[in-house]
Every structure is written in structure tokens, then in C-alpha cells.
Short mmCIF file of C-alpha atoms in Angstrom, two decimals:
data_model
loop_
_atom_site.label_atom_id
_atom_site.label_comp_id
_atom_site.label_asym_id
_atom_site.label_seq_id
_atom_site.Cartn_x
_atom_site.Cartn_y
_atom_site.Cartn_z
CA MET A 101 4.05 -53.88 -1.33
CA ALA A 102 5.14 -51.41 -3.96
CA GLY A 103 3.05 -48.26 -4.07
CA SER A 104 2.77 -45.31 -6.40
CA GLU A 105 1.81 -42.63 -3.89
CA ALA A 106 4.45 -39.88 -3.46
CA LEU A 107 5.73 -38.74 -0.13
CA GLU A 108 6.00 -34.98 0.38
CA LYS A 109 8.47 -32.96 2.32
CA GLY A 110 7.37 -29.61 3.72
CA GLY A 111 9.16 -26.95 1.74
CA GLY A 112 9.38 -23.22 1.85
CA ARG A 113 11.40 -22.57 5.01
CA VAL A 114 13.87 -19.74 4.74
CA GLU A 115 16.78 -21.66 6.31
CA GLU A 116 16.72 -24.15 3.43
CA GLN A 117 18.69 -21.67 1.30
CA GLY A 118 21.54 -21.43 3.79
CA MET A 119 22.34 -19.44 6.91
CA LEU A 120 23.66 -16.37 5.07
CA PHE A 121 20.52 -16.13 2.94
CA GLU A 122 18.31 -16.62 6.00
CA TYR A 123 19.78 -13.72 7.94
CA THR A 124 20.00 -11.55 4.81
CA VAL A 125 16.28 -11.91 4.17
CA LYS A 126 15.38 -11.37 7.83
CA LEU A 127 17.49 -8.22 8.01
CA LEU A 128 16.08 -7.08 4.67
CA LEU A 129 12.50 -7.35 5.94
CA VAL A 130 13.28 -5.24 9.02
CA ALA A 131 15.36 -2.68 7.11
CA GLY A 132 12.71 -2.43 4.38
CA PHE A 133 10.00 -1.71 6.93
CA LEU A 134 12.11 0.98 8.63
CA GLU A 135 12.95 2.53 5.26
CA LEU A 136 9.25 2.65 4.42
CA VAL A 137 8.40 4.41 7.69
CA LEU A 138 11.39 6.72 8.07
CA TYR A 139 12.06 7.66 4.44
CA ARG A 140 8.97 7.23 2.29
CA LEU A 141 6.39 8.24 4.92
CA ILE A 142 7.99 10.46 7.58
CA SER A 143 9.95 12.50 5.04
CA ARG A 144 6.65 13.23 3.25
CA LEU A 145 5.07 14.08 6.59
CA GLY A 146 7.82 16.64 7.12
CA MET A 147 6.94 18.22 3.76
CA HIS A 148 3.28 18.32 4.81
CA LEU A 149 4.20 20.03 8.10
CA SER A 150 6.67 22.48 6.58
CA LYS A 151 4.99 25.49 8.20
CA VAL A 152 5.25 23.90 11.64
CA ALA A 153 8.89 23.03 11.00
CA GLU A 154 9.66 26.66 10.11
CA LYS A 155 8.32 27.84 13.47
CA HIS A 156 9.94 25.14 15.60
CA GLU A 157 13.59 24.33 15.02
CA SER A 158 13.38 21.09 17.00
CA VAL A 159 10.66 19.78 14.66
CA ARG A 160 12.74 20.60 11.61
CA LEU A 161 15.84 18.91 13.01
CA THR A 162 13.82 15.85 14.02
CA PHE A 163 12.38 15.35 10.56
CA LYS A 164 15.72 16.06 8.94
CA GLY A 165 17.45 13.47 11.12
CA LEU A 166 14.80 10.82 10.51
CA SER A 167 14.87 11.45 6.76
CA SER A 168 18.68 11.09 6.75
CA ILE A 169 18.39 7.77 8.57
CA GLY A 170 15.74 6.67 6.11
CA PHE A 171 17.91 7.57 3.11
CA THR A 172 20.79 5.57 4.62
CA LEU A 173 18.42 2.64 5.07
CA LEU A 174 17.43 2.93 1.40
CA ASN A 175 21.03 2.31 0.35
CA PHE A 176 21.33 -0.48 2.93
CA VAL A 177 18.17 -2.15 1.62
CA SER A 178 19.52 -1.96 -1.93
CA LEU A 179 22.73 -3.73 -0.90
CA LEU A 180 20.79 -6.43 0.93
CA LEU A 181 18.60 -6.95 -2.13
CA PHE A 182 21.62 -7.52 -4.36
CA LEU A 183 23.10 -9.94 -1.83
CA ALA A 184 19.82 -11.86 -1.54
CA PHE A 185 19.48 -12.08 -5.34
CA PHE A 186 23.07 -13.29 -5.69
CA LEU A 187 22.60 -16.04 -3.09
CA LEU A 188 19.24 -17.13 -4.48
CA LEU A 189 20.41 -17.25 -8.11
CA PHE A 190 23.61 -19.00 -7.07
CA ASN A 191 21.63 -21.65 -5.23
CA LYS A 192 19.37 -22.11 -8.27
CA LEU A 193 22.41 -22.64 -10.46
CA ARG A 194 23.58 -25.31 -8.01
CA ALA A 195 20.21 -27.07 -8.32
CA VAL A 196 18.87 -25.99 -4.91
CA GLY A 197 15.14 -25.45 -5.35
CA VAL A 198 15.51 -26.05 -9.09
CA GLY A 199 12.42 -25.40 -11.18
CA ARG A 200 11.38 -25.89 -14.77
CA TYR A 201 11.21 -22.10 -15.32
CA ASP A 202 14.71 -21.33 -14.04
CA GLY A 203 16.06 -21.38 -17.61
CA LEU A 204 14.03 -18.21 -18.28
CA LEU A 205 14.04 -16.76 -14.79
CA ILE A 206 17.78 -16.71 -14.10
CA PRO A 207 18.84 -14.74 -17.23
CA SER A 208 15.88 -12.35 -17.01
CA VAL A 209 16.50 -11.53 -13.35
CA SER A 210 20.22 -11.19 -14.06
CA LEU A 211 19.43 -8.73 -16.86
CA LEU A 212 17.22 -6.72 -14.50
CA LEU A 213 20.04 -6.54 -11.93
CA VAL A 214 22.55 -5.48 -14.60
CA LEU A 215 20.20 -2.72 -15.77
CA THR A 216 19.74 -1.58 -12.18
CA VAL A 217 23.50 -1.25 -11.64
CA ALA A 218 23.97 0.44 -15.02
CA PHE A 219 21.25 2.99 -14.33
CA LEU A 220 22.70 3.72 -10.91
CA VAL A 221 25.98 4.68 -12.60
CA PHE A 222 24.37 6.34 -15.63
CA PRO A 223 20.94 7.74 -14.73
CA PRO A 224 18.44 6.68 -17.42
CA ALA A 225 16.51 8.99 -19.68
CA MET A 226 12.97 8.25 -20.86
CA LEU A 227 14.06 5.38 -23.09
CA GLY A 228 15.96 3.76 -20.23
CA SER A 229 12.93 4.02 -17.96
CA VAL A 230 10.72 2.34 -20.58
CA VAL A 231 13.23 -0.49 -21.07
CA TYR A 232 13.58 -1.03 -17.32
CA ASN A 233 9.82 -1.19 -16.77
CA VAL A 234 9.35 -3.56 -19.72
CA VAL A 235 12.05 -5.92 -18.39
CA THR A 236 10.47 -5.75 -14.92
CA LEU A 237 7.09 -6.65 -16.39
CA ALA A 238 8.61 -9.58 -18.29
CA VAL A 239 10.21 -10.94 -15.11
CA LEU A 240 6.93 -10.61 -13.23
CA VAL A 241 5.09 -12.49 -15.99
CA ILE A 242 7.54 -15.42 -15.67
CA LEU A 243 7.24 -15.48 -11.87
CA VAL A 244 3.45 -15.30 -11.85
CA PHE A 245 3.15 -17.97 -14.54
CA GLU A 246 5.44 -20.23 -12.49
CA TYR A 247 3.35 -19.59 -9.38
CA LEU A 248 0.08 -20.42 -11.12
CA ARG A 249 1.54 -23.66 -12.47
CA THR A 250 3.05 -24.84 -9.19
CA HIS A 251 0.39 -23.78 -6.64
CA PRO A 252 -2.92 -25.65 -6.95
CA SER A 253 -4.79 -23.57 -4.35
CA ARG A 254 -7.42 -21.42 -6.06
CA VAL A 255 -7.35 -18.82 -3.31
CA GLN A 256 -3.59 -18.40 -3.57
CA ARG A 257 -3.84 -18.16 -7.34
CA ALA A 258 -6.54 -15.52 -7.03
CA MET A 259 -4.42 -13.50 -4.59
CA VAL A 260 -1.29 -13.54 -6.76
CA SER A 261 -3.30 -12.85 -9.94
CA CYS A 262 -4.96 -9.89 -8.24
CA TYR A 263 -1.57 -8.58 -7.09
CA PHE A 264 -0.08 -9.02 -10.57
CA LEU A 265 -2.96 -7.12 -12.18
CA GLY A 266 -2.42 -4.34 -9.65
CA VAL A 267 1.30 -4.00 -10.39
CA THR A 268 0.59 -4.27 -14.11
CA GLY A 269 -1.78 -1.32 -13.82
CA TRP A 270 1.04 0.83 -12.48
CA LEU A 271 3.57 -0.43 -15.05
CA TYR A 272 1.08 0.20 -17.87
CA TYR A 273 0.63 3.77 -16.64
CA GLN A 274 4.38 4.33 -16.43
CA ILE A 275 5.32 2.68 -19.73
CA LEU A 276 2.69 4.41 -21.86
CA SER A 277 3.06 7.83 -20.21
CA THR A 278 6.86 7.75 -20.61
CA THR A 279 6.59 6.46 -24.19
CA TYR A 280 4.22 9.28 -25.16
CA GLY A 281 6.60 11.79 -23.59
CA LEU A 282 9.54 10.23 -25.45
CA LEU A 283 7.67 10.54 -28.75
CA GLY A 284 6.63 14.11 -27.97
CA LEU A 285 2.92 13.33 -28.06
CA ALA A 286 0.69 15.68 -26.11
CA ALA A 287 -2.31 13.34 -26.12
CA VAL A 288 -3.22 11.31 -23.06
CA PRO A 289 -2.44 7.58 -23.50
CA PRO A 290 -5.53 5.38 -23.73
CA LEU A 291 -7.11 4.40 -20.42
CA VAL A 292 -3.99 5.17 -18.34
CA HIS A 293 -5.87 6.80 -15.48
CA GLU A 294 -8.64 4.20 -15.45
CA ILE A 295 -6.17 1.29 -15.45
CA ASN A 296 -4.05 3.03 -12.82
CA ARG A 297 -7.04 3.28 -10.49
CA ALA A 298 -8.14 -0.26 -11.26
CA GLY A 299 -4.63 -1.42 -10.39
CA GLU A 300 -4.83 0.28 -7.01
CA ALA A 301 -8.13 -1.47 -6.31
CA MET A 302 -6.54 -4.80 -7.27
CA MET A 303 -3.66 -4.17 -4.88
CA VAL A 304 -6.04 -3.44 -2.02
CA GLY A 305 -8.08 -6.52 -2.88
CA SER A 306 -4.99 -8.72 -2.93
CA SER A 307 -3.90 -7.42 0.50
CA ILE A 308 -7.25 -8.65 1.85
CA LEU A 309 -7.04 -11.99 0.02
CA VAL A 310 -3.63 -12.58 1.62
CA PHE A 311 -5.32 -13.51 4.89
CA TRP A 312 -7.62 -15.99 3.19
CA ALA A 313 -4.80 -17.51 1.12
CA TYR A 314 -2.03 -17.77 3.72
CA GLY A 315 -3.12 -16.57 7.14
CA GLY A 316 -6.57 -18.04 7.66
CA THR A 317 -7.27 -20.87 10.09
CA PRO A 318 -9.76 -23.58 9.08
CA LEU A 319 -12.93 -23.56 11.12
CA TRP A 320 -12.61 -27.29 11.76
CA THR A 321 -9.16 -27.06 13.34
CA LYS A 322 -8.77 -28.66 16.79
CA ASN A 323 -6.13 -26.17 17.89
CA ARG A 324 -7.96 -23.95 20.37
CA ARG A 325 -5.20 -21.33 20.38
CA GLN A 326 -5.53 -20.87 16.63
CA GLN A 327 -9.31 -20.75 16.97
CA ARG A 328 -9.08 -17.98 19.58
CA ARG A 329 -6.58 -16.02 17.49
CA ALA A 330 -8.68 -16.30 14.35
CA ALA A 331 -11.86 -15.35 16.21
CA THR A 332 -10.16 -12.36 17.88
CA PHE A 333 -8.71 -11.14 14.60
CA ALA A 334 -12.04 -11.57 12.80
CA PHE A 335 -13.85 -9.63 15.54
CA VAL A 336 -11.30 -6.78 15.62
CA GLY A 337 -10.96 -6.59 11.83
CA GLY A 338 -14.69 -6.73 11.20
CA GLY A 339 -15.40 -4.12 13.87
CA ALA A 340 -12.72 -1.77 12.50
CA PHE A 341 -14.05 -2.19 8.97
CA LEU A 342 -17.64 -1.38 9.90
CA ALA A 343 -16.62 1.51 12.16
CA LEU A 344 -14.47 3.15 9.50
CA LEU A 345 -16.99 2.47 6.75
CA PHE A 346 -19.80 4.37 8.53
CA LEU A 347 -17.67 6.79 10.58
CA ASP A 348 -18.09 9.74 8.23
CA TYR A 349 -21.86 9.26 8.02
CA PHE A 350 -22.41 9.17 11.79
CA LEU A 351 -19.99 12.06 12.41
CA GLY A 352 -21.91 14.10 9.85
CA LEU A 353 -25.10 13.48 11.81
CA TYR A 354 -23.44 14.30 15.12
CA ASP A 355 -21.30 17.32 14.20
CA PRO A 356 -20.75 18.41 10.56
CA ALA A 357 -17.82 20.61 11.56
CA LEU A 358 -16.03 17.70 13.26
CA ALA A 359 -16.71 15.50 10.26
CA GLY A 360 -15.16 18.14 7.98
CA SER A 361 -12.04 18.35 10.16
CA ILE A 362 -11.60 14.58 10.08
CA ARG A 363 -12.01 14.59 6.30
CA LYS A 364 -9.22 17.16 5.97
CA ALA A 365 -6.99 15.09 8.25
CA GLY A 366 -7.75 12.04 6.12
CA GLU A 367 -6.80 13.96 2.99
CA GLY A 368 -3.45 14.80 4.59
CA ILE A 369 -2.82 11.14 5.44
CA GLY A 370 -3.82 10.18 1.91
CA TRP A 371 -1.35 12.69 0.47
CA ILE A 372 1.48 11.22 2.55
CA PHE A 373 0.72 7.65 1.47
CA GLN A 374 0.24 8.73 -2.13
CA MET A 375 3.69 10.31 -2.22
CA GLY A 376 5.29 7.42 -0.30
CA MET A 377 3.52 4.32 -1.62
CA GLY A 378 1.34 5.44 -4.52
CA TYR A 379 -2.08 4.91 -2.93
CA THR A 380 -4.55 7.69 -3.72
CA PHE A 381 -7.20 6.51 -1.19
CA TYR A 382 -10.03 6.99 -3.65
CA LEU A 383 -11.65 3.84 -2.26
CA PRO A 384 -13.36 3.91 1.16
CA PHE A 385 -10.70 4.15 3.85
CA ALA A 386 -12.06 1.01 5.55
CA PHE A 387 -10.79 -1.20 2.71
CA TYR A 388 -7.22 0.09 3.08
CA VAL A 389 -7.23 -0.49 6.84
CA THR A 390 -8.70 -3.97 6.40
CA GLY A 391 -6.00 -4.82 3.88
CA LEU A 392 -3.32 -3.54 6.25
CA LEU A 393 -4.66 -5.67 9.12
CA CYS A 394 -4.95 -8.81 6.97
CA TRP A 395 -1.48 -8.34 5.53
CA GLY A 396 0.12 -7.56 8.88
CA TYR A 397 -1.47 -10.56 10.63
CA THR A 398 -0.48 -12.95 7.85
CA VAL A 399 3.12 -11.73 7.55
CA VAL A 400 3.72 -11.89 11.32
CA LYS A 401 2.24 -15.39 11.48
CA LEU A 402 4.28 -16.75 8.57
CA VAL A 403 7.53 -15.05 9.59
CA THR A 404 7.17 -16.53 13.07
CA LEU A 405 6.92 -19.96 11.43
CA GLY A 406 9.96 -19.24 9.25
CA ARG A 407 7.97 -19.58 6.03
CA MET A 408 9.31 -18.13 2.77
CA ALA A 409 5.83 -16.77 2.03
CA GLY A 410 5.96 -14.48 5.06
CA PHE A 411 9.12 -12.74 3.88
CA GLY A 412 7.91 -12.67 0.28
CA LEU A 413 4.53 -11.13 1.11
CA GLY A 414 6.20 -8.63 3.43
CA LEU A 415 8.54 -7.37 0.70
CA MET A 416 5.86 -7.35 -2.01
CA PHE A 417 3.42 -5.10 -0.16
CA MET A 418 6.03 -2.92 1.56
CA ALA A 419 7.20 -1.91 -1.91
CA GLY A 420 3.85 -0.19 -2.32
CA TYR A 421 1.87 0.46 -5.48
CA ALA A 422 4.03 3.13 -7.14
CA LEU A 423 7.36 1.46 -8.02
CA GLN A 424 9.12 4.75 -8.62
CA LEU A 425 12.52 3.59 -7.33
CA SER A 426 14.51 0.65 -8.66
CA HIS A 427 14.86 -1.03 -5.26
CA LEU A 428 11.05 -1.17 -4.97
CA SER A 429 10.82 -3.13 -8.22
CA LEU A 430 13.53 -5.49 -6.95
CA MET A 431 11.59 -5.99 -3.71
CA VAL A 432 8.54 -7.10 -5.70
CA VAL A 433 10.61 -9.49 -7.83
CA LEU A 434 12.39 -11.00 -4.82
CA GLY A 435 9.11 -11.30 -2.94
CA LEU A 436 7.52 -13.29 -5.76
CA MET A 437 10.60 -15.51 -6.00
CA LEU A 438 10.33 -16.29 -2.29
CA LEU A 439 6.61 -16.92 -2.70
CA ASN A 440 7.35 -19.45 -5.45
CA LEU A 441 9.76 -21.29 -3.15
CA ASP A 442 7.05 -21.69 -0.51
CA ARG A 443 5.44 -24.97 -1.52
CA ARG A 444 5.53 -28.67 -0.72
CA ARG A 445 8.00 -30.68 -2.74
CA PRO A 446 7.83 -34.40 -3.56
CA VAL A 447 10.62 -36.47 -1.96
CA ALA A 448 10.19 -40.05 -3.13
CA VAL A 449 7.80 -42.70 -4.31
CA LEU A 450 6.82 -45.52 -1.96
CA GLY A 451 8.13 -48.91 -2.94
CA GLU A 452 11.46 -47.75 -4.32
CA PRO A 453 14.08 -48.20 -1.58
CA GLY A 454 16.99 -45.81 -1.50
CA GLN A 455 15.31 -43.22 -3.72
CA ALA A 456 14.13 -41.10 -0.82
CA SER A 457 17.61 -40.64 0.59
CA GLN A 458 19.00 -39.76 -2.84
CA LEU A 459 16.37 -37.12 -3.57
CA ALA A 460 16.45 -35.69 -0.08
CA THR A 461 20.18 -34.96 -0.36
CA THR A 462 20.14 -33.37 -3.82
CA GLY A 463 22.06 -30.10 -3.72
CA SER A 464 23.39 -28.24 -0.70
CA PRO A 465 23.04 -24.50 -0.10
CA ILE A 466 26.12 -22.39 0.28
CA LEU A 467 27.46 -21.91 3.80
CA GLY A 468 25.41 -24.89 4.95
CA GLU A 469 22.12 -25.29 6.75
CA GLN A 470 21.28 -23.72 10.08
CA THR A 471 20.87 -26.43 12.73
#
């Protein structure tokens, strides 16, 4: 009997783009995490503890060595990003993972890469910064529009939309502030601080929605291991959220001096993350920790399964909120591209013999598949 129901092949595994791309993305995720810790966070911690470093030579040398390693990792991450973009765009040109939006995506991403290389050779002035941020925003609009059209899940759409609004808040702040400076205007651009703070809240909200969109386990699942893991994570995450949310209040009742000391320590941590990732921690600290737990659990789970979404989400949120360096913007773009590749693809229609084998063998990634 001839049928009209389509078969689906599970898509979105990182090895589908070839062995070289697979190991490039895996190494990029590890190197990006180490660069975040050693360069963007620990180097700022060394600035915060400058008085301690002046008194103890070993502390100064330790922070100097870690910062040097982090700066080397920054250059290494940039090279891996260019390699990953080259392989991914090359595979798209060879009709591997072809999409209806590739006609816009390929030239726009290529333009962004060309601008990145040009600005590395010739550091941009204010006009160059505005152009780069505008091109980045245009690429993100294409990627998000493609995601919303190809992913039917409402939760996943809400997560990506929330993330896009968060990044847009930062880009709006940067574009308008730089434009006003370029024009020599002393006035404050309209709503830049309000939108910047709203963007940070959106980023935190999207980091929490990540668990619901990609990492959650249905309550009706028959897999007891997944049930135990989900229950354990929910218990630990909920307990940490409530404890951090009311910690300051109960410490104030117990010992106001201790509560004041913890507040000062929290301000120091907030300063480090603000300089390294752009978060000002104006929201209750519990929301940031909850977002970190949800993001970390989801990324580890998906990366273990070899899903494109795991690597994409890892790169997107490791870039942080303040995209002050060009490689951070490229991490966001690459992360969204990987997220778009993580979906189920139709293979054939029942009742048409031979069509399944033809569609299943369309295109072959460079350097072959990993077996």
C-alpha cells in the first residue's frame, strides 16, 4: 500500500559533518571553557587581588602565568573558530545539511569572517565597531529566523527568542553608544541602560529555559535512570535556589556583620564576572546560579549524546553577555548555527521504493564520516 507519511532520520549529531569538524568542535568547546576561566575570569581576579599580589611574589607569578596561558588559549580558540566556520560553510556549499536560508546565511557569515580578519590586521575605529556589530546583528537575525521556522517546539522557540533578545540588548547598547560617540553627541542614547539590563535578564532567563527545552526528562518516561537523574537535579537545583534566595535575609537575622561581609564578597565576585562576561548581578544571585546549573546539566547531557545542540549551547553561553571581543561574537554565531543543525530531517515517503536510499546518500562531508 502506498502511504504519504514521511519517515524521519535523527539528525543533529556532530559526526555528521565529518571527522575533522567533529574533533574541531569538541576541542573548541574545551578550549573555550579554559579560556573563559583562565583569561576572562582569573585575570580579572588577579586585578581584584592586586594588593595581595604585591605582598606575595608567588601569587603574582601564579596569576601572571595563568593569564598568559589564557591569552594563548584566546588565540587558539580564534583559530579553531575559523576552522570550524570553514568546514561548516564548505559542507553547506556541498549540500550537506542544506537549508532554504543558506543563500543568505553563507554570504553574511563570510562577510563577518572577512571583517574579523580585516579588523585583526587593521584595528577598527568607532565606525568599524558599528559596522561589525550591525553585521553581527544581521547574521543573528537570519539564524534566529531560521531556527523559529524549522523548530516546532514552543519551549525551544521561547528559549532561543529569549537569548536573541538578550544579545540584542547588548548590541543595541554598543551600537547606539558608539554611534553617539562617533557623532560627538554628549547626550545619553535613548533607553540604552534600561535595554542593557533587560537584555541581561533575558540571558539569565534563557539559561534557565535551556533545561526545559533541551535537558528536561518527561515525567512519563519509563527510564528509571533518567527519572533518578531528573529528580536529583530538581532537588539540588531547587534547594540551591531557595537557599541562595533567602540566604541574605537569614544571615541578617543571625549576624548582621557576617551578612555584610558576605555581601562584600558577593560584590567582588560580581565585579569579576562583570569584567569577564558582562553580567552585573543586579538580579538576585539565586537566578544566576540556577541558570548556571540548568545550562551545565543540559550541555553535559547533550555533549555526552554527541548532539549538535550541546556544543552550540555551550559556545553560546560561554561567550557571555558582553561580546567585547570578536571571537565571542563568532562563538555566538557558530553556536546558533550548530543549534539549527540539531533537528530531525525527513528521509523518504512511504510507498516510493528507492527514494529513501537516494535521499539518505545525498552529499558527503569532507574527510568522511567517523565509524
